[in-house]
Amino acid sequence: MNTTYFAELSRQLTARGMPDEEVAATVADLSGYLAESGSPDAREEFGGPDAFADRLTRSDRGERPGAADETWKWTSDIYTDRLLLNQYGAEGWEVEGIDFAGRFVCRRSPGAAMRWEYRRESTQGAKDREALTVELAPDGWELCGRWLYMAYFKRPLAASDGPAATLTTTPAPPARHVFFSAKYRGLIAVFAVSVILLVLGIGFDVIDLDRPVVYWAILVAAALGGLAGWYGVKRDITRGAQSPHRPKAVTEP
């Protein structure tokens, strides 16, 4: 079923003028994303191939991206994403989606850019996400991407600031593409040290792999650690639900 879907999507993208190389790369990215997400049905995940092709080749204003438009892909952790989204949204960067690698795909049109604001919400599946999208729509919020339990929404600042949301000048595109907070780097460091200690313990016979109880201990510790890590991340996502107040701009971490 998905093979037929992607074949039709390729045909629709080609018909809309997307170069063959870009069509192939796009379909490959989407196939990889579908496999990572665990969703069995491409149509349920992305919608009809014709409508999805429109979304991939046209901006939200119904226009194809101009040749002079700036594009930028970047990623961050859950502790900095909302602040950075609003910081760069104030510089005119509009999120058009999140790719299979979890990167925010942004576009900006020099000379016609406007400020954007963003919010992140925790959702429990497609139905919950759809209901939330309908609930937020009257206030101008539009779904612009999702990742795991998180749904991201955008709206132009013109919805609240009026003409002041228009940018007369735009800063240069950021040179960075990866933003990880100190907390995230600390979690990675703890994991790396734990693995190193385990390897050293085995290498110097501190941990005796000839004893079956050691295998069980490692398996139990890995299971408990993985469960605790999953719960902690989900808790942080839920606690990080968007406040009704607009976040203040911050400097880069």
PDB file of C-alpha atoms in Angstrom:
ATOM      1  CA  MET A   1       0.000   0.000   0.000  1.00  0.00           C
ATOM      2  CA  ASN A   2       2.754   2.459   0.937  1.00  0.00           C
ATOM      3  CA  THR A   3       4.667   1.631  -2.258  1.00  0.00           C
ATOM      4  CA  THR A   4       1.651   2.702  -4.313  1.00  0.00           C
ATOM      5  CA  TYR A   5       1.262   5.825  -2.188  1.00  0.00           C
ATOM      6  CA  PHE A   6       4.863   6.947  -2.662  1.00  0.00           C
ATOM      7  CA  ALA A   7       4.743   6.184  -6.379  1.00  0.00           C
ATOM      8  CA  GLU A   8       1.712   8.450  -6.705  1.00  0.00           C
ATOM      9  CA  LEU A   9       3.335  11.094  -4.514  1.00  0.00           C
ATOM     10  CA  SER A  10       6.413  11.035  -6.768  1.00  0.00           C
ATOM     11  CA  ARG A  11       4.208  11.531  -9.806  1.00  0.00           C
ATOM     12  CA  GLN A  12       2.369  14.425  -8.139  1.00  0.00           C
ATOM     13  CA  LEU A  13       5.610  16.131  -7.079  1.00  0.00           C
ATOM     14  CA  THR A  14       7.061  15.794 -10.576  1.00  0.00           C
ATOM     15  CA  ALA A  15       3.878  17.238 -12.067  1.00  0.00           C
ATOM     16  CA  ARG A  16       4.274  20.278  -9.807  1.00  0.00           C
ATOM     17  CA  GLY A  17       7.765  20.967 -11.110  1.00  0.00           C
ATOM     18  CA  MET A  18       9.953  19.453  -8.410  1.00  0.00           C
ATOM     19  CA  PRO A  19      13.286  18.207  -9.878  1.00  0.00           C
ATOM     20  CA  ASP A  20      13.674  14.421 -10.126  1.00  0.00           C
ATOM     21  CA  GLU A  21      16.620  14.358  -7.700  1.00  0.00           C
ATOM     22  CA  GLU A  22      14.640  16.301  -5.119  1.00  0.00           C
ATOM     23  CA  VAL A  23      11.615  14.046  -5.623  1.00  0.00           C
ATOM     24  CA  ALA A  24      13.737  10.947  -4.979  1.00  0.00           C
ATOM     25  CA  ALA A  25      15.339  12.487  -1.874  1.00  0.00           C
ATOM     26  CA  THR A  26      11.983  13.650  -0.522  1.00  0.00           C
ATOM     27  CA  VAL A  27      10.367  10.238  -0.957  1.00  0.00           C
ATOM     28  CA  ALA A  28      13.391   8.547   0.646  1.00  0.00           C
ATOM     29  CA  ASP A  29      13.209  10.924   3.625  1.00  0.00           C
ATOM     30  CA  LEU A  30       9.482  10.350   4.048  1.00  0.00           C
ATOM     31  CA  SER A  31       9.870   6.570   3.806  1.00  0.00           C
ATOM     32  CA  GLY A  32      12.559   6.678   6.484  1.00  0.00           C
ATOM     33  CA  TYR A  33      10.431   8.889   8.681  1.00  0.00           C
ATOM     34  CA  LEU A  34       7.460   6.525   8.308  1.00  0.00           C
ATOM     35  CA  ALA A  35       9.616   3.573   9.345  1.00  0.00           C
ATOM     36  CA  GLU A  36      10.970   5.464  12.369  1.00  0.00           C
ATOM     37  CA  SER A  37       7.522   6.626  13.509  1.00  0.00           C
ATOM     38  CA  GLY A  38       6.094   3.109  13.382  1.00  0.00           C
ATOM     39  CA  SER A  39       3.022   4.228  11.440  1.00  0.00           C
ATOM     40  CA  PRO A  40       1.875   1.495   9.008  1.00  0.00           C
ATOM     41  CA  ASP A  41      -0.160   3.707   6.681  1.00  0.00           C
ATOM     42  CA  ALA A  42       1.379   6.578   4.699  1.00  0.00           C
ATOM     43  CA  ARG A  43      -2.044   7.938   3.711  1.00  0.00           C
ATOM     44  CA  GLU A  44      -3.152   8.136   7.328  1.00  0.00           C
ATOM     45  CA  GLU A  45       0.136   9.762   8.312  1.00  0.00           C
ATOM     46  CA  PHE A  46       0.472  12.327   5.503  1.00  0.00           C
ATOM     47  CA  GLY A  47      -2.977  12.569   3.928  1.00  0.00           C
ATOM     48  CA  GLY A  48      -3.818  12.142   0.246  1.00  0.00           C
ATOM     49  CA  PRO A  49      -0.773  12.262  -2.090  1.00  0.00           C
ATOM     50  CA  ASP A  50      -2.184  15.139  -4.153  1.00  0.00           C
ATOM     51  CA  ALA A  51      -2.865  17.366  -1.128  1.00  0.00           C
ATOM     52  CA  PHE A  52       0.434  16.362   0.460  1.00  0.00           C
ATOM     53  CA  ALA A  53       2.284  17.236  -2.749  1.00  0.00           C
ATOM     54  CA  ASP A  54       0.683  20.685  -2.595  1.00  0.00           C
ATOM     55  CA  ARG A  55       1.919  21.136   0.958  1.00  0.00           C
ATOM     56  CA  LEU A  56       5.442  20.068  -0.003  1.00  0.00           C
ATOM     57  CA  THR A  57       5.701  22.358  -3.031  1.00  0.00           C
ATOM     58  CA  ARG A  58       3.787  25.409  -1.934  1.00  0.00           C
ATOM     59  CA  SER A  59       4.050  27.750   1.001  1.00  0.00           C
ATOM     60  CA  ASP A  60       1.162  28.353   3.394  1.00  0.00           C
ATOM     61  CA  ARG A  61       0.245  31.400   1.313  1.00  0.00           C
ATOM     62  CA  GLY A  62      -0.310  29.233  -1.763  1.00  0.00           C
ATOM     63  CA  GLU A  63       2.870  30.323  -3.529  1.00  0.00           C
ATOM     64  CA  ARG A  64       5.862  28.314  -4.612  1.00  0.00           C
ATOM     65  CA  PRO A  65       9.049  29.267  -2.749  1.00  0.00           C
ATOM     66  CA  GLY A  66      10.857  32.029  -4.596  1.00  0.00           C
ATOM     67  CA  ALA A  67      14.385  31.667  -5.909  1.00  0.00           C
ATOM     68  CA  ALA A  68      15.613  34.304  -3.443  1.00  0.00           C
ATOM     69  CA  ASP A  69      13.996  32.671  -0.405  1.00  0.00           C
ATOM     70  CA  GLU A  70      16.338  31.643   2.389  1.00  0.00           C
ATOM     71  CA  THR A  71      16.086  28.153   3.871  1.00  0.00           C
ATOM     72  CA  TRP A  72      17.521  26.822   7.112  1.00  0.00           C
ATOM     73  CA  LYS A  73      17.293  23.478   8.920  1.00  0.00           C
ATOM     74  CA  TRP A  74      18.186  23.170  12.565  1.00  0.00           C
ATOM     75  CA  THR A  75      17.623  20.974  15.585  1.00  0.00           C
ATOM     76  CA  SER A  76      17.578  21.365  19.345  1.00  0.00           C
ATOM     77  CA  ASP A  77      16.560  19.464  22.452  1.00  0.00           C
ATOM     78  CA  ILE A  78      13.254  19.766  24.314  1.00  0.00           C
ATOM     79  CA  TYR A  79      14.779  22.188  26.816  1.00  0.00           C
ATOM     80  CA  THR A  80      15.570  24.918  24.287  1.00  0.00           C
ATOM     81  CA  ASP A  81      13.259  24.344  21.311  1.00  0.00           C
ATOM     82  CA  ARG A  82      10.419  26.729  22.245  1.00  0.00           C
ATOM     83  CA  LEU A  83      12.684  29.589  23.244  1.00  0.00           C
ATOM     84  CA  LEU A  84      14.761  29.276  20.091  1.00  0.00           C
ATOM     85  CA  LEU A  85      11.700  28.941  17.879  1.00  0.00           C
ATOM     86  CA  ASN A  86      10.356  32.230  19.182  1.00  0.00           C
ATOM     87  CA  GLN A  87      13.758  33.891  19.060  1.00  0.00           C
ATOM     88  CA  TYR A  88      14.270  33.007  15.412  1.00  0.00           C
ATOM     89  CA  GLY A  89      10.603  33.457  14.603  1.00  0.00           C
ATOM     90  CA  ALA A  90      11.101  37.092  15.635  1.00  0.00           C
ATOM     91  CA  GLU A  91      13.786  37.229  12.918  1.00  0.00           C
ATOM     92  CA  GLY A  92      11.309  36.122  10.269  1.00  0.00           C
ATOM     93  CA  TRP A  93      11.967  32.370  10.143  1.00  0.00           C
ATOM     94  CA  GLU A  94       8.787  30.420   9.392  1.00  0.00           C
ATOM     95  CA  VAL A  95       8.747  26.710  10.223  1.00  0.00           C
ATOM     96  CA  GLU A  96       7.258  24.765   7.327  1.00  0.00           C
ATOM     97  CA  GLY A  97       7.654  21.343   8.910  1.00  0.00           C
ATOM     98  CA  ILE A  98       9.862  18.904  10.792  1.00  0.00           C
ATOM     99  CA  ASP A  99      11.813  16.426   8.683  1.00  0.00           C
ATOM    100  CA  PHE A 100      12.425  12.738   9.382  1.00  0.00           C
ATOM    101  CA  ALA A 101      15.608  13.597  11.316  1.00  0.00           C
ATOM    102  CA  GLY A 102      13.714  15.890  13.680  1.00  0.00           C
ATOM    103  CA  ARG A 103      15.037  19.132  12.206  1.00  0.00           C
ATOM    104  CA  PHE A 104      12.933  22.279  11.936  1.00  0.00           C
ATOM    105  CA  VAL A 105      12.662  23.183   8.241  1.00  0.00           C
ATOM    106  CA  CYS A 106      12.460  26.977   7.983  1.00  0.00           C
ATOM    107  CA  ARG A 107      12.016  29.494   5.203  1.00  0.00           C
ATOM    108  CA  ARG A 108      12.276  33.277   5.031  1.00  0.00           C
ATOM    109  CA  SER A 109      11.566  35.659   2.181  1.00  0.00           C
ATOM    110  CA  PRO A 110      13.895  38.692   2.274  1.00  0.00           C
ATOM    111  CA  GLY A 111      11.970  41.907   1.762  1.00  0.00           C
ATOM    112  CA  ALA A 112       8.641  40.283   2.649  1.00  0.00           C
ATOM    113  CA  ALA A 113       9.406  38.531   5.941  1.00  0.00           C
ATOM    114  CA  MET A 114       7.213  38.812   8.998  1.00  0.00           C
ATOM    115  CA  ARG A 115       7.674  37.807  12.589  1.00  0.00           C
ATOM    116  CA  TRP A 116       6.326  34.474  13.798  1.00  0.00           C
ATOM    117  CA  GLU A 117       5.547  33.022  17.193  1.00  0.00           C
ATOM    118  CA  TYR A 118       5.426  29.362  18.180  1.00  0.00           C
ATOM    119  CA  ARG A 119       4.066  27.073  20.842  1.00  0.00           C
ATOM    120  CA  ARG A 120       4.585  23.430  21.716  1.00  0.00           C
ATOM    121  CA  GLU A 121       1.921  21.119  23.069  1.00  0.00           C
ATOM    122  CA  SER A 122       2.001  17.555  24.347  1.00  0.00           C
ATOM    123  CA  THR A 123      -0.417  15.231  22.516  1.00  0.00           C
ATOM    124  CA  GLN A 124      -1.482  11.609  22.863  1.00  0.00           C
ATOM    125  CA  GLY A 125      -1.968  10.448  19.295  1.00  0.00           C
ATOM    126  CA  ALA A 126      -3.497  11.656  16.043  1.00  0.00           C
ATOM    127  CA  LYS A 127      -7.041  12.228  17.374  1.00  0.00           C
ATOM    128  CA  ASP A 128      -5.775  14.302  20.287  1.00  0.00           C
ATOM    129  CA  ARG A 129      -3.585  16.304  17.905  1.00  0.00           C
ATOM    130  CA  GLU A 130      -6.466  16.926  15.503  1.00  0.00           C
ATOM    131  CA  ALA A 131      -8.740  18.056  18.341  1.00  0.00           C
ATOM    132  CA  LEU A 132      -6.050  20.421  19.618  1.00  0.00           C
ATOM    133  CA  THR A 133      -5.514  21.830  16.125  1.00  0.00           C
ATOM    134  CA  VAL A 134      -9.224  22.628  15.866  1.00  0.00           C
ATOM    135  CA  GLU A 135      -9.235  24.145  19.357  1.00  0.00           C
ATOM    136  CA  LEU A 136      -6.317  26.497  18.637  1.00  0.00           C
ATOM    137  CA  ALA A 137      -7.341  27.483  15.092  1.00  0.00           C
ATOM    138  CA  PRO A 138      -9.672  30.375  16.128  1.00  0.00           C
ATOM    139  CA  ASP A 139      -6.673  32.116  17.727  1.00  0.00           C
ATOM    140  CA  GLY A 140      -4.661  31.828  14.511  1.00  0.00           C
ATOM    141  CA  TRP A 141      -2.499  28.864  15.531  1.00  0.00           C
ATOM    142  CA  GLU A 142      -1.638  26.386  12.795  1.00  0.00           C
ATOM    143  CA  LEU A 143       0.062  23.006  13.158  1.00  0.00           C
ATOM    144  CA  CYS A 144       3.529  23.221  11.604  1.00  0.00           C
ATOM    145  CA  GLY A 145       5.207  20.011  12.751  1.00  0.00           C
ATOM    146  CA  ARG A 146       5.217  17.126  15.170  1.00  0.00           C
ATOM    147  CA  TRP A 147       7.806  14.902  16.785  1.00  0.00           C
ATOM    148  CA  LEU A 148       7.127  12.045  19.226  1.00  0.00           C
ATOM    149  CA  TYR A 149       4.620  13.393  21.776  1.00  0.00           C
ATOM    150  CA  MET A 150       5.103  16.999  20.700  1.00  0.00           C
ATOM    151  CA  ALA A 151       3.015  19.086  18.333  1.00  0.00           C
ATOM    152  CA  TYR A 152       4.312  22.493  17.218  1.00  0.00           C
ATOM    153  CA  PHE A 153       2.080  25.388  16.218  1.00  0.00           C
ATOM    154  CA  LYS A 154       2.835  28.708  14.547  1.00  0.00           C
ATOM    155  CA  ARG A 155       1.066  31.963  13.857  1.00  0.00           C
ATOM    156  CA  PRO A 156       2.222  35.315  12.484  1.00  0.00           C
ATOM    157  CA  LEU A 157       2.750  37.956  15.122  1.00  0.00           C
ATOM    158  CA  ALA A 158       0.435  40.127  13.041  1.00  0.00           C
ATOM    159  CA  ALA A 159      -2.377  38.264  14.817  1.00  0.00           C
ATOM    160  CA  SER A 160      -1.477  40.183  17.981  1.00  0.00           C
ATOM    161  CA  ASP A 161       0.985  42.918  16.950  1.00  0.00           C
ATOM    162  CA  GLY A 162      -0.558  44.078  13.682  1.00  0.00           C
ATOM    163  CA  PRO A 163       1.744  45.937  11.223  1.00  0.00           C
ATOM    164  CA  ALA A 164       4.580  45.834  13.784  1.00  0.00           C
ATOM    165  CA  ALA A 165       5.037  42.166  12.904  1.00  0.00           C
ATOM    166  CA  THR A 166       6.519  43.061   9.505  1.00  0.00           C
ATOM    167  CA  LEU A 167      10.315  43.070   9.282  1.00  0.00           C
ATOM    168  CA  THR A 168      12.046  45.840   7.375  1.00  0.00           C
ATOM    169  CA  THR A 169      15.462  44.189   7.690  1.00  0.00           C
ATOM    170  CA  THR A 170      16.444  40.596   8.387  1.00  0.00           C
ATOM    171  CA  PRO A 171      19.555  39.378  10.227  1.00  0.00           C
ATOM    172  CA  ALA A 172      21.907  37.036   8.400  1.00  0.00           C
ATOM    173  CA  PRO A 173      20.935  33.347   8.505  1.00  0.00           C
ATOM    174  CA  PRO A 174      22.393  31.616  11.584  1.00  0.00           C
ATOM    175  CA  ALA A 175      25.617  29.712  11.032  1.00  0.00           C
ATOM    176  CA  ARG A 176      24.653  27.068  13.583  1.00  0.00           C
ATOM    177  CA  HIS A 177      22.363  24.120  12.907  1.00  0.00           C
ATOM    178  CA  VAL A 178      22.509  22.232  16.220  1.00  0.00           C
ATOM    179  CA  PHE A 179      21.506  23.643  19.615  1.00  0.00           C
ATOM    180  CA  PHE A 180      21.854  21.395  22.664  1.00  0.00           C
ATOM    181  CA  SER A 181      21.421  22.710  26.204  1.00  0.00           C
ATOM    182  CA  ALA A 182      23.763  22.048  29.122  1.00  0.00           C
ATOM    183  CA  LYS A 183      21.171  19.714  30.663  1.00  0.00           C
ATOM    184  CA  TYR A 184      20.963  17.626  27.500  1.00  0.00           C
ATOM    185  CA  ARG A 185      24.749  17.472  27.152  1.00  0.00           C
ATOM    186  CA  GLY A 186      24.939  16.408  30.799  1.00  0.00           C
ATOM    187  CA  LEU A 187      22.528  13.521  30.213  1.00  0.00           C
ATOM    188  CA  ILE A 188      24.592  12.364  27.229  1.00  0.00           C
ATOM    189  CA  ALA A 189      27.775  12.599  29.319  1.00  0.00           C
ATOM    190  CA  VAL A 190      26.275  10.475  32.111  1.00  0.00           C
ATOM    191  CA  PHE A 191      25.248   7.830  29.575  1.00  0.00           C
ATOM    192  CA  ALA A 192      28.707   7.828  27.964  1.00  0.00           C
ATOM    193  CA  VAL A 193      30.487   7.516  31.317  1.00  0.00           C
ATOM    194  CA  SER A 194      28.192   4.634  32.319  1.00  0.00           C
ATOM    195  CA  VAL A 195      29.036   2.753  29.125  1.00  0.00           C
ATOM    196  CA  ILE A 196      32.773   3.389  29.588  1.00  0.00           C
ATOM    197  CA  LEU A 197      32.676   2.144  33.182  1.00  0.00           C
ATOM    198  CA  LEU A 198      30.812  -0.981  32.098  1.00  0.00           C
ATOM    199  CA  VAL A 199      33.382  -1.718  29.378  1.00  0.00           C
ATOM    200  CA  LEU A 200      36.294  -1.081  31.735  1.00  0.00           C
ATOM    201  CA  GLY A 201      34.702  -3.258  34.393  1.00  0.00           C
ATOM    202  CA  ILE A 202      34.439  -6.130  31.945  1.00  0.00           C
ATOM    203  CA  GLY A 203      37.955  -5.567  30.578  1.00  0.00           C
ATOM    204  CA  PHE A 204      39.606  -5.620  34.031  1.00  0.00           C
ATOM    205  CA  ASP A 205      37.497  -8.543  35.287  1.00  0.00           C
ATOM    206  CA  VAL A 206      35.777  -6.344  37.859  1.00  0.00           C
ATOM    207  CA  ILE A 207      32.556  -7.527  36.267  1.00  0.00           C
ATOM    208  CA  ASP A 208      32.596 -11.287  35.791  1.00  0.00           C
ATOM    209  CA  LEU A 209      30.558 -12.190  32.731  1.00  0.00           C
ATOM    210  CA  ASP A 210      30.914 -15.886  33.541  1.00  0.00           C
ATOM    211  CA  ARG A 211      28.322 -15.443  36.265  1.00  0.00           C
ATOM    212  CA  PRO A 212      24.733 -15.536  34.894  1.00  0.00           C
ATOM    213  CA  VAL A 213      23.561 -13.168  37.607  1.00  0.00           C
ATOM    214  CA  VAL A 214      25.714 -10.448  36.046  1.00  0.00           C
ATOM    215  CA  TYR A 215      23.811 -10.697  32.753  1.00  0.00           C
ATOM    216  CA  TRP A 216      20.513 -10.433  34.579  1.00  0.00           C
ATOM    217  CA  ALA A 217      21.763  -7.439  36.543  1.00  0.00           C
ATOM    218  CA  ILE A 218      22.844  -5.668  33.347  1.00  0.00           C
ATOM    219  CA  LEU A 219      19.525  -6.429  31.640  1.00  0.00           C
ATOM    220  CA  VAL A 220      17.481  -5.243  34.622  1.00  0.00           C
ATOM    221  CA  ALA A 221      19.581  -2.094  35.003  1.00  0.00           C
ATOM    222  CA  ALA A 222      19.264  -1.331  31.277  1.00  0.00           C
ATOM    223  CA  ALA A 223      15.498  -1.869  31.370  1.00  0.00           C
ATOM    224  CA  LEU A 224      15.024   0.280  34.475  1.00  0.00           C
ATOM    225  CA  GLY A 225      17.350   2.970  33.129  1.00  0.00           C
ATOM    226  CA  GLY A 226      15.569   3.038  29.783  1.00  0.00           C
ATOM    227  CA  LEU A 227      12.154   3.218  31.453  1.00  0.00           C
ATOM    228  CA  ALA A 228      13.302   5.978  33.797  1.00  0.00           C
ATOM    229  CA  GLY A 229      14.808   7.898  30.881  1.00  0.00           C
ATOM    230  CA  TRP A 230      11.632   7.559  28.815  1.00  0.00           C
ATOM    231  CA  TYR A 231       9.484   8.669  31.744  1.00  0.00           C
ATOM    232  CA  GLY A 232      11.773  11.609  32.468  1.00  0.00           C
ATOM    233  CA  VAL A 233      11.708  12.847  28.881  1.00  0.00           C
ATOM    234  CA  LYS A 234       7.926  12.477  28.671  1.00  0.00           C
ATOM    235  CA  ARG A 235       7.546  14.304  31.992  1.00  0.00           C
ATOM    236  CA  ASP A 236       9.772  17.129  30.795  1.00  0.00           C
ATOM    237  CA  ILE A 237       7.754  17.385  27.579  1.00  0.00           C
ATOM    238  CA  THR A 238       4.497  17.540  29.523  1.00  0.00           C
ATOM    239  CA  ARG A 239       5.853  20.062  32.013  1.00  0.00           C
ATOM    240  CA  GLY A 240       7.107  22.124  29.098  1.00  0.00           C
ATOM    241  CA  ALA A 241       3.616  22.667  27.694  1.00  0.00           C
ATOM    242  CA  GLN A 242       3.254  26.142  26.251  1.00  0.00           C
ATOM    243  CA  SER A 243       2.386  28.862  28.687  1.00  0.00           C
ATOM    244  CA  PRO A 244      -0.380  31.262  27.609  1.00  0.00           C
ATOM    245  CA  HIS A 245       2.187  34.019  27.907  1.00  0.00           C
ATOM    246  CA  ARG A 246       4.590  34.621  25.037  1.00  0.00           C
ATOM    247  CA  PRO A 247       8.157  33.501  25.909  1.00  0.00           C
ATOM    248  CA  LYS A 248      10.755  36.217  26.115  1.00  0.00           C
ATOM    249  CA  ALA A 249      13.552  36.267  23.570  1.00  0.00           C
ATOM    250  CA  VAL A 250      16.752  34.620  24.749  1.00  0.00           C
ATOM    251  CA  THR A 251      20.311  34.558  23.611  1.00  0.00           C
ATOM    252  CA  GLU A 252      21.776  31.449  22.034  1.00  0.00           C
ATOM    253  CA  PRO A 253      22.813  28.796  24.565  1.00  0.00           C
TER     254      PRO A 253
END
